[in-house]
Coordinates of C-alpha atoms in Angstrom, one line a residue:
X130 CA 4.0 -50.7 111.6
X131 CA 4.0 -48.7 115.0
X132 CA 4.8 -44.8 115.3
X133 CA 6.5 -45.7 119.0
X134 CA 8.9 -48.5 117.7
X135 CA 11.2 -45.7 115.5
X136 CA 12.2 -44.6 118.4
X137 CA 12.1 -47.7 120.6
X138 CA 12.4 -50.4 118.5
X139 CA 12.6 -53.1 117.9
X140 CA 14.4 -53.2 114.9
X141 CA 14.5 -56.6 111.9
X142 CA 16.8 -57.0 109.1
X143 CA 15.9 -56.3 106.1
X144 CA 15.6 -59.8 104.3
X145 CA 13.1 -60.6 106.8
X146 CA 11.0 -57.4 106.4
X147 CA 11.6 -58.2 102.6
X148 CA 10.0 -61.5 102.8
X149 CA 7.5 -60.3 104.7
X150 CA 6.4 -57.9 101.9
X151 CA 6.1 -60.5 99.4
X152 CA 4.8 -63.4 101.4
X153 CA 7.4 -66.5 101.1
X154 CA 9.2 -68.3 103.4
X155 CA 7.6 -68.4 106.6
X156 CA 5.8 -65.7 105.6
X157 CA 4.2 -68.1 102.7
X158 CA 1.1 -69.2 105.0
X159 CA 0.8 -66.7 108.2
X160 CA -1.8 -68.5 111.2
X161 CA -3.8 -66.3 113.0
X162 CA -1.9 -64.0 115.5
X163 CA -4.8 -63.1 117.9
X164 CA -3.6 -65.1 120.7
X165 CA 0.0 -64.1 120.6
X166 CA -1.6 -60.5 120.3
X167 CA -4.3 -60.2 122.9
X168 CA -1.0 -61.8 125.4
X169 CA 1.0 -59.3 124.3
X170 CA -1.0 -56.3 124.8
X171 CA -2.5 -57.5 128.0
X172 CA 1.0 -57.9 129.5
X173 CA 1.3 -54.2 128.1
X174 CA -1.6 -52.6 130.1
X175 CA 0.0 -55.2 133.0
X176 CA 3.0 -52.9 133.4
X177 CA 1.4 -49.7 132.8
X178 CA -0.5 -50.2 136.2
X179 CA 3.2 -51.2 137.9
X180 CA 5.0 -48.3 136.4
X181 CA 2.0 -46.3 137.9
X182 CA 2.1 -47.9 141.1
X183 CA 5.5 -48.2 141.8
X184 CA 6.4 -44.9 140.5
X185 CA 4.2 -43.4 142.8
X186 CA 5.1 -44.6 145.9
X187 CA 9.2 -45.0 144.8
X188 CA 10.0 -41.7 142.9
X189 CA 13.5 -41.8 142.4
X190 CA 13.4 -38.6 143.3
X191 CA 13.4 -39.8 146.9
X192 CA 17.2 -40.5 147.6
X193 CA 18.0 -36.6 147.5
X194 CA 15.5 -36.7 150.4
X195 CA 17.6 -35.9 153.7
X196 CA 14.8 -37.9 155.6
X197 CA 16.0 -40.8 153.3
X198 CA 19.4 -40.9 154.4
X199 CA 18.7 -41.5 157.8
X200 CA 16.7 -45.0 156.5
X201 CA 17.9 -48.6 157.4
X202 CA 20.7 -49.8 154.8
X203 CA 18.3 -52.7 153.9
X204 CA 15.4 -50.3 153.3
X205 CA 17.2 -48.3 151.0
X206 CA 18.1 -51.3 149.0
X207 CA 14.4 -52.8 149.3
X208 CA 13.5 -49.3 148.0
X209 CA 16.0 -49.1 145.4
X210 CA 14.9 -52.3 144.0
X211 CA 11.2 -51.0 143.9
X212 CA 12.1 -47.7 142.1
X213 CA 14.5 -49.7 139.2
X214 CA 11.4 -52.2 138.8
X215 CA 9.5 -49.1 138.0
X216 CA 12.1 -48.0 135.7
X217 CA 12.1 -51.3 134.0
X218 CA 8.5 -51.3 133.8
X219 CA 8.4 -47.8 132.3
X220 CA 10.8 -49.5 129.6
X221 CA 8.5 -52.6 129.3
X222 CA 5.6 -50.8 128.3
X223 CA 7.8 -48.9 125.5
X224 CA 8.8 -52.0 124.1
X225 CA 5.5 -54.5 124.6
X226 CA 3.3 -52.2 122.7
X227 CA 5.4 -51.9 119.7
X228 CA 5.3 -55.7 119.7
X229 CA 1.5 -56.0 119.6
X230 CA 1.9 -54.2 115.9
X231 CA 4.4 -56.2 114.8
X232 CA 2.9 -59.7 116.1
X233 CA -0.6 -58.7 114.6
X234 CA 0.7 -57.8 111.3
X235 CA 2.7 -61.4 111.2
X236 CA 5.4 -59.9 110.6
X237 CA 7.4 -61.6 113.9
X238 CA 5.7 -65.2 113.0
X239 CA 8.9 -67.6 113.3
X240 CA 8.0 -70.7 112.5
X241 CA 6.4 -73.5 114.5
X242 CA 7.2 -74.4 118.0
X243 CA 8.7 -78.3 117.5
X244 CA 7.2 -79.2 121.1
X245 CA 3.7 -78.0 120.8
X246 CA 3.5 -77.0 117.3
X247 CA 1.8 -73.8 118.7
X248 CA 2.9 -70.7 116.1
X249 CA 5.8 -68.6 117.4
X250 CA 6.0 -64.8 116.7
X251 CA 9.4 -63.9 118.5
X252 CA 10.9 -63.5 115.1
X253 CA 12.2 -60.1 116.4
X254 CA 11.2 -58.4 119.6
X255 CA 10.9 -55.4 121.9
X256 CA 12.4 -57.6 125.7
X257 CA 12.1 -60.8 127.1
X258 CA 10.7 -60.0 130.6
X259 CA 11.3 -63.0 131.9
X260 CA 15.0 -63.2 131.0
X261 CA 15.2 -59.9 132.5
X262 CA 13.6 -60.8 135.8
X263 CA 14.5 -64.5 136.2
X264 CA 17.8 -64.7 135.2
X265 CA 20.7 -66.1 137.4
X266 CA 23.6 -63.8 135.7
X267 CA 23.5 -60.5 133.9
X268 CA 24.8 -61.4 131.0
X269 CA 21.3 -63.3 129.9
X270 CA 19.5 -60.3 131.2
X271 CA 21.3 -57.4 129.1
X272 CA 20.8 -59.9 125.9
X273 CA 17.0 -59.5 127.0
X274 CA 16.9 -56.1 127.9
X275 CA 15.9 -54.1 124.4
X276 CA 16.3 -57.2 122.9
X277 CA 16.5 -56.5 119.1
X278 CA 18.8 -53.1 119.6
X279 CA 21.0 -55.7 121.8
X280 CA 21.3 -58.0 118.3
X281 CA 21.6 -55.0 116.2
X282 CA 24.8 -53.4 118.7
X283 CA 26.3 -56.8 118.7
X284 CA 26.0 -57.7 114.7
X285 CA 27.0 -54.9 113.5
X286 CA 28.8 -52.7 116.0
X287 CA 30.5 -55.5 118.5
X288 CA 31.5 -58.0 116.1
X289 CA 33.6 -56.0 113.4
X290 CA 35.6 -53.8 115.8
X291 CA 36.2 -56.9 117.8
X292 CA 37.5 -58.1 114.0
X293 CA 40.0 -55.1 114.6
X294 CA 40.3 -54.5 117.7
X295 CA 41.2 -55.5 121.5
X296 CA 38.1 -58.0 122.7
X297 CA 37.6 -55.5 125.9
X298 CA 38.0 -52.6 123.7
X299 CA 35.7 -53.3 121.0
X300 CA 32.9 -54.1 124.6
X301 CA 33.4 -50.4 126.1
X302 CA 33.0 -49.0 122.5
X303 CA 29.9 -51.0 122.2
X304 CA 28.2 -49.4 125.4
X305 CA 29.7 -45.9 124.3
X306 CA 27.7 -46.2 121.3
X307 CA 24.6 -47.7 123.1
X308 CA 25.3 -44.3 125.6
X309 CA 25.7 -42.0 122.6
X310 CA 22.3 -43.1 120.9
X311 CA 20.4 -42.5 124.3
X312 CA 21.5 -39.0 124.6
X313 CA 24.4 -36.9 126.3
X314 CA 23.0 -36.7 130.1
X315 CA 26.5 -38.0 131.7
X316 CA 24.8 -40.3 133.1
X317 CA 24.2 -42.7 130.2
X318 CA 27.6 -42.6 130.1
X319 CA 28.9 -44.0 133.1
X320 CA 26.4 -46.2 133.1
X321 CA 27.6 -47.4 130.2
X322 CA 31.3 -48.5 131.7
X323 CA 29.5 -49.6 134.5
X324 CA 28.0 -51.7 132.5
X325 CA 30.6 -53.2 130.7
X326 CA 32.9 -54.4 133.6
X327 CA 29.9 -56.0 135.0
X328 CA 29.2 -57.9 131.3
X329 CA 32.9 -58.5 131.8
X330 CA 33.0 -59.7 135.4
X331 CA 30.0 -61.1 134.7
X332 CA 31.4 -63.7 132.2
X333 CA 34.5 -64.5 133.9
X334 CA 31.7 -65.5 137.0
X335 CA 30.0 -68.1 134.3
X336 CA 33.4 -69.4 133.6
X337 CA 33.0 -70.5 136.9
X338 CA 29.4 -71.2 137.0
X339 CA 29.5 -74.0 134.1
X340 CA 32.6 -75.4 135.2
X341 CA 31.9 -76.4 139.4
X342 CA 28.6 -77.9 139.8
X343 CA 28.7 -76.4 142.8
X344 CA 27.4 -73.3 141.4
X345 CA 24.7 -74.7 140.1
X346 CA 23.0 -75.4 143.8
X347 CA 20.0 -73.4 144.8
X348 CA 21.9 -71.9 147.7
X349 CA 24.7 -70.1 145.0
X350 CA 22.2 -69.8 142.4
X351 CA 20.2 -67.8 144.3
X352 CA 22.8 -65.4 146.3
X353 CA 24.1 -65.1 142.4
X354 CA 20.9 -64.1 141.3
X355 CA 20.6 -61.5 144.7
X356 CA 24.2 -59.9 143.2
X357 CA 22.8 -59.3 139.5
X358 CA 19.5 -58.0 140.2
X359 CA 21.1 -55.4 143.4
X360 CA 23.8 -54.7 140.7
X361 CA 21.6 -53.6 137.8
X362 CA 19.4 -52.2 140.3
X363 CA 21.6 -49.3 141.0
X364 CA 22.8 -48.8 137.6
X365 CA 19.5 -48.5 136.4
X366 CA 19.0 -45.6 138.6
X367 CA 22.5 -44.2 137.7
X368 CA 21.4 -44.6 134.4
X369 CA 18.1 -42.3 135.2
X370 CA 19.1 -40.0 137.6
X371 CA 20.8 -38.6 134.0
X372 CA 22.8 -35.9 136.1
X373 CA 26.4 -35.8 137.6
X374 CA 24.2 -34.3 140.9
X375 CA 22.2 -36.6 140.8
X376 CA 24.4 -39.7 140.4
X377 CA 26.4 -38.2 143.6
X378 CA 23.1 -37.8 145.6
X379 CA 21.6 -41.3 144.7
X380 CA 25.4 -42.9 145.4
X381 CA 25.6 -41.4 149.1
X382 CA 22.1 -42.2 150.0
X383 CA 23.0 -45.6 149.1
X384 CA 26.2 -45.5 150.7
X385 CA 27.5 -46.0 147.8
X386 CA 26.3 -48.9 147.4

């Protein structure tokens, strides 16, 4: 339905794509998909103007500057976090634009929302960008980053070599695939480990976080949410700095961080 979502996705399993084609289930009566639409491509052209804005004024390209190094430790994090949201956004727009397609075709309709009765299209889709942003843990974000390549690495990649295999095992495989699909810049490779031990320490955290009220308080809640956004800050400029050079330069300018 869109060029850009071969190579981006997101992707849908077939039974839904084949009841799409011949119009039953939900598929039977479609409602109109304009609203969902004009939201979704408006919040597209939204992050075209951050990726412009904040690529401009935080290249990554910056941390090999030797002016850079000499920066306050806090400043380099501040500017850290300003160049990953403009790798995120680059990402955003890669994935919202696809969605408008698949929304205005109907093809994502879902059902009715049992609250409002408002029509939901989030059948399959592109990123939650709220997940991403608001959430406490990284777990939730990675299952709302690339959203329906997350579903599709889980189903069918996760899930039968953890039939076979050691539970931790069968994780690192998972990212090695994720890394192999991207590309073979080293990068996407050790950004893949990375981020597996942080989905793994990550889950041993929420064991924590449901069982202690405690960690449900603002005060935690928010320091947690500090310590996943810093985290995935960095390793989505590991993952873009694509060279082992690069990696090195980013790391030291960071101290590594």
């Amino acid at each position: 339905l869109c060029p850009g979502q071969c190579v981006a996705g997101p992707s849908c399993n077939y039974v839904d794509f084949k009841n799409y084609i011949y119009q039953v289930g939900d598929f039977a009566s479609i409602p109109s998909t304009t609203k969902a639409f004009m939201t979704r491509l408006a919040a597209g052209f939204f992050w075209v103007g951050v990726y412009v804005t904040l690529n401009t004024l935080f290249p990554i390209s910056l941390f090999g500057d030797e002016k850079f190094q000499d920066k306050n430790f806090f400043v380099k994090l501040f500017y850290m976090d300003m160049a990953a949201q403009g790798i995120r956004a680059r990402y955003y727009i890669g994935w919202t634009f696809p969605d408008t397609a698949n929304i205005a075709s109907g093809q994502t309709f879902n059902g009715y929302d049992k609250e409002t009765g408002e029509p939901k299209f989030d059948r399959f889709y592109g990123v939650d960008v709220f997940g991403c942003e608001l959430s406490v843990l990284s777990v939730p974000i990675t299952e709302s980053w690339n959203h329906g390549t997350h579903m599709w690495l889980k189903r069918y990649i996760y899930f039968r070599l953890n039939g076979v295999l050691n539970r931790e095992v069968a994780l690192y495989l998972t990212y090695m695939v994720s890394a192999f699909w991207h590309g073979f810049y080293p990068s996407y490779f050790l950004a893949a480990i990375l981020y597996a031990i942080v989905t793994e320490t990550h889950k041993e955290i929420y064991k924590i976080y449901a069982k202690y009220p405690i960690m449900r308080t603002f005060p935690v809640r928010f320091s947690l949410f500090l310590l996943s956004h810093l985290g995935l800050d960095f390793l989505e400029v590991v993952f873009s700095t694509l060279l082992f050079t690069h990696v090195k330069m980013f790391m030291q300018s960071v101290n590594l961080f």
